[in-house]
Amino acid sequence: MTKESTEEESINLLICYGVGSLDGVFPIWFYKENGNFYYIALDDTESEPFESFEESLASAEKNWGETVGGFWRDIEEAEKHVEHLREQGYIPW
């Protein structure tokens, strides 16, 4: 006898990056769970559920992209931004 699962496993979709003044580069995870799309970064709380991956990506780009650290799809670009912020005095280390 097999037990039917009513819950969908969490599926990782993408990792993007933000830059914090204390943490440097940090990951922003995008995933799908139970038919909804989410993102989460650092110790932040899980985002609200979105109906599509595109909506979750646009929300994260807006939320993180409006900060000094920005929103980056590529870790190398995020690391370049750390150097820029360090030169500007935003990151002391």
PDB file of C-alpha atoms in Angstrom:
ATOM      1  CA  MET A   1       0.000   0.000   0.000  1.00  0.00           C
ATOM      2  CA  THR A   2       1.393   3.386  -0.920  1.00  0.00           C
ATOM      3  CA  LYS A   3       0.621   6.681   0.710  1.00  0.00           C
ATOM      4  CA  GLU A   4      -0.459   9.432  -1.681  1.00  0.00           C
ATOM      5  CA  SER A   5       1.263  12.756  -1.172  1.00  0.00           C
ATOM      6  CA  THR A   6      -0.845  15.882  -1.255  1.00  0.00           C
ATOM      7  CA  GLU A   7       2.165  18.184  -0.964  1.00  0.00           C
ATOM      8  CA  GLU A   8       4.452  19.081  -3.814  1.00  0.00           C
ATOM      9  CA  GLU A   9       8.160  19.083  -3.085  1.00  0.00           C
ATOM     10  CA  SER A  10       9.953  22.389  -3.162  1.00  0.00           C
ATOM     11  CA  ILE A  11      11.687  22.891  -6.518  1.00  0.00           C
ATOM     12  CA  ASN A  12      14.654  25.251  -6.694  1.00  0.00           C
ATOM     13  CA  LEU A  13      14.463  27.405  -9.814  1.00  0.00           C
ATOM     14  CA  LEU A  14      17.176  30.067  -9.712  1.00  0.00           C
ATOM     15  CA  ILE A  15      19.705  31.792  -7.507  1.00  0.00           C
ATOM     16  CA  CYS A  16      20.348  35.509  -7.929  1.00  0.00           C
ATOM     17  CA  TYR A  17      22.374  37.800  -5.693  1.00  0.00           C
ATOM     18  CA  GLY A  18      22.175  40.933  -3.602  1.00  0.00           C
ATOM     19  CA  VAL A  19      24.952  42.909  -1.918  1.00  0.00           C
ATOM     20  CA  GLY A  20      24.801  43.953   1.722  1.00  0.00           C
ATOM     21  CA  SER A  21      27.103  46.356   3.553  1.00  0.00           C
ATOM     22  CA  LEU A  22      27.763  43.791   6.273  1.00  0.00           C
ATOM     23  CA  ASP A  23      27.370  40.517   4.425  1.00  0.00           C
ATOM     24  CA  GLY A  24      28.820  41.243   0.995  1.00  0.00           C
ATOM     25  CA  VAL A  25      27.286  39.079  -1.721  1.00  0.00           C
ATOM     26  CA  PHE A  26      24.330  36.990  -0.574  1.00  0.00           C
ATOM     27  CA  PRO A  27      22.055  34.577  -2.459  1.00  0.00           C
ATOM     28  CA  ILE A  28      18.403  35.161  -3.265  1.00  0.00           C
ATOM     29  CA  TRP A  29      16.720  31.792  -3.834  1.00  0.00           C
ATOM     30  CA  PHE A  30      13.712  31.346  -6.105  1.00  0.00           C
ATOM     31  CA  TYR A  31      11.623  28.222  -5.765  1.00  0.00           C
ATOM     32  CA  LYS A  32       8.248  26.681  -6.462  1.00  0.00           C
ATOM     33  CA  GLU A  33       6.207  24.965  -3.773  1.00  0.00           C
ATOM     34  CA  ASN A  34       2.619  23.732  -3.820  1.00  0.00           C
ATOM     35  CA  GLY A  35       1.952  25.459  -7.137  1.00  0.00           C
ATOM     36  CA  ASN A  36       3.183  28.885  -6.003  1.00  0.00           C
ATOM     37  CA  PHE A  37       6.443  30.716  -6.609  1.00  0.00           C
ATOM     38  CA  TYR A  38       8.534  32.326  -3.852  1.00  0.00           C
ATOM     39  CA  TYR A  39      11.893  33.906  -3.137  1.00  0.00           C
ATOM     40  CA  ILE A  40      13.909  34.295   0.040  1.00  0.00           C
ATOM     41  CA  ALA A  41      17.195  36.020   0.833  1.00  0.00           C
ATOM     42  CA  LEU A  42      19.490  35.830   3.861  1.00  0.00           C
ATOM     43  CA  ASP A  43      17.491  35.527   7.066  1.00  0.00           C
ATOM     44  CA  ASP A  44      14.613  37.375   5.458  1.00  0.00           C
ATOM     45  CA  THR A  45      11.136  35.936   5.600  1.00  0.00           C
ATOM     46  CA  GLU A  46       9.721  34.076   2.643  1.00  0.00           C
ATOM     47  CA  SER A  47       8.094  36.294   0.023  1.00  0.00           C
ATOM     48  CA  GLU A  48       4.386  36.295  -0.530  1.00  0.00           C
ATOM     49  CA  PRO A  49       3.271  33.569  -2.947  1.00  0.00           C
ATOM     50  CA  PHE A  50       3.221  34.479  -6.641  1.00  0.00           C
ATOM     51  CA  GLU A  51       1.272  32.806  -9.413  1.00  0.00           C
ATOM     52  CA  SER A  52       4.239  32.799 -11.789  1.00  0.00           C
ATOM     53  CA  PHE A  53       8.008  32.699 -11.668  1.00  0.00           C
ATOM     54  CA  GLU A  54       8.119  35.934 -13.685  1.00  0.00           C
ATOM     55  CA  GLU A  55       6.073  37.734 -11.005  1.00  0.00           C
ATOM     56  CA  SER A  56       8.383  36.543  -8.231  1.00  0.00           C
ATOM     57  CA  LEU A  57      11.473  37.578 -10.205  1.00  0.00           C
ATOM     58  CA  ALA A  58      10.018  41.042 -10.939  1.00  0.00           C
ATOM     59  CA  SER A  59       9.162  41.529  -7.255  1.00  0.00           C
ATOM     60  CA  ALA A  60      12.666  40.582  -6.108  1.00  0.00           C
ATOM     61  CA  GLU A  61      14.250  42.811  -8.770  1.00  0.00           C
ATOM     62  CA  LYS A  62      12.141  45.719  -7.505  1.00  0.00           C
ATOM     63  CA  ASN A  63      12.682  45.053  -3.796  1.00  0.00           C
ATOM     64  CA  TRP A  64      16.413  44.387  -3.949  1.00  0.00           C
ATOM     65  CA  GLY A  65      17.184  46.438  -7.059  1.00  0.00           C
ATOM     66  CA  GLU A  66      16.067  49.653  -5.380  1.00  0.00           C
ATOM     67  CA  THR A  67      18.704  49.223  -2.656  1.00  0.00           C
ATOM     68  CA  VAL A  68      22.311  50.416  -2.865  1.00  0.00           C
ATOM     69  CA  GLY A  69      23.469  46.800  -3.067  1.00  0.00           C
ATOM     70  CA  GLY A  70      21.237  46.003  -6.009  1.00  0.00           C
ATOM     71  CA  PHE A  71      19.935  42.820  -7.564  1.00  0.00           C
ATOM     72  CA  TRP A  72      22.277  40.702  -9.683  1.00  0.00           C
ATOM     73  CA  ARG A  73      21.660  37.592 -11.769  1.00  0.00           C
ATOM     74  CA  ASP A  74      25.366  36.857 -12.018  1.00  0.00           C
ATOM     75  CA  ILE A  75      27.683  36.380  -9.026  1.00  0.00           C
ATOM     76  CA  GLU A  76      30.633  37.945 -10.857  1.00  0.00           C
ATOM     77  CA  GLU A  77      28.636  41.140 -11.446  1.00  0.00           C
ATOM     78  CA  ALA A  78      27.599  41.178  -7.769  1.00  0.00           C
ATOM     79  CA  GLU A  79      31.250  40.836  -6.729  1.00  0.00           C
ATOM     80  CA  LYS A  80      32.213  43.734  -9.042  1.00  0.00           C
ATOM     81  CA  HIS A  81      29.504  45.791  -7.372  1.00  0.00           C
ATOM     82  CA  VAL A  82      31.027  45.011  -3.945  1.00  0.00           C
ATOM     83  CA  GLU A  83      34.297  46.526  -5.171  1.00  0.00           C
ATOM     84  CA  HIS A  84      32.452  49.599  -6.460  1.00  0.00           C
ATOM     85  CA  LEU A  85      30.621  50.044  -3.141  1.00  0.00           C
ATOM     86  CA  ARG A  86      33.886  49.622  -1.250  1.00  0.00           C
ATOM     87  CA  GLU A  87      35.491  52.372  -3.388  1.00  0.00           C
ATOM     88  CA  GLN A  88      32.476  54.616  -2.657  1.00  0.00           C
ATOM     89  CA  GLY A  89      32.776  54.017   1.093  1.00  0.00           C
ATOM     90  CA  TYR A  90      29.529  52.056   1.496  1.00  0.00           C
ATOM     91  CA  ILE A  91      31.359  48.901   2.559  1.00  0.00           C
ATOM     92  CA  PRO A  92      34.080  49.465   5.175  1.00  0.00           C
ATOM     93  CA  TRP A  93      35.846  46.105   4.919  1.00  0.00           C
TER      94      TRP A  93
END
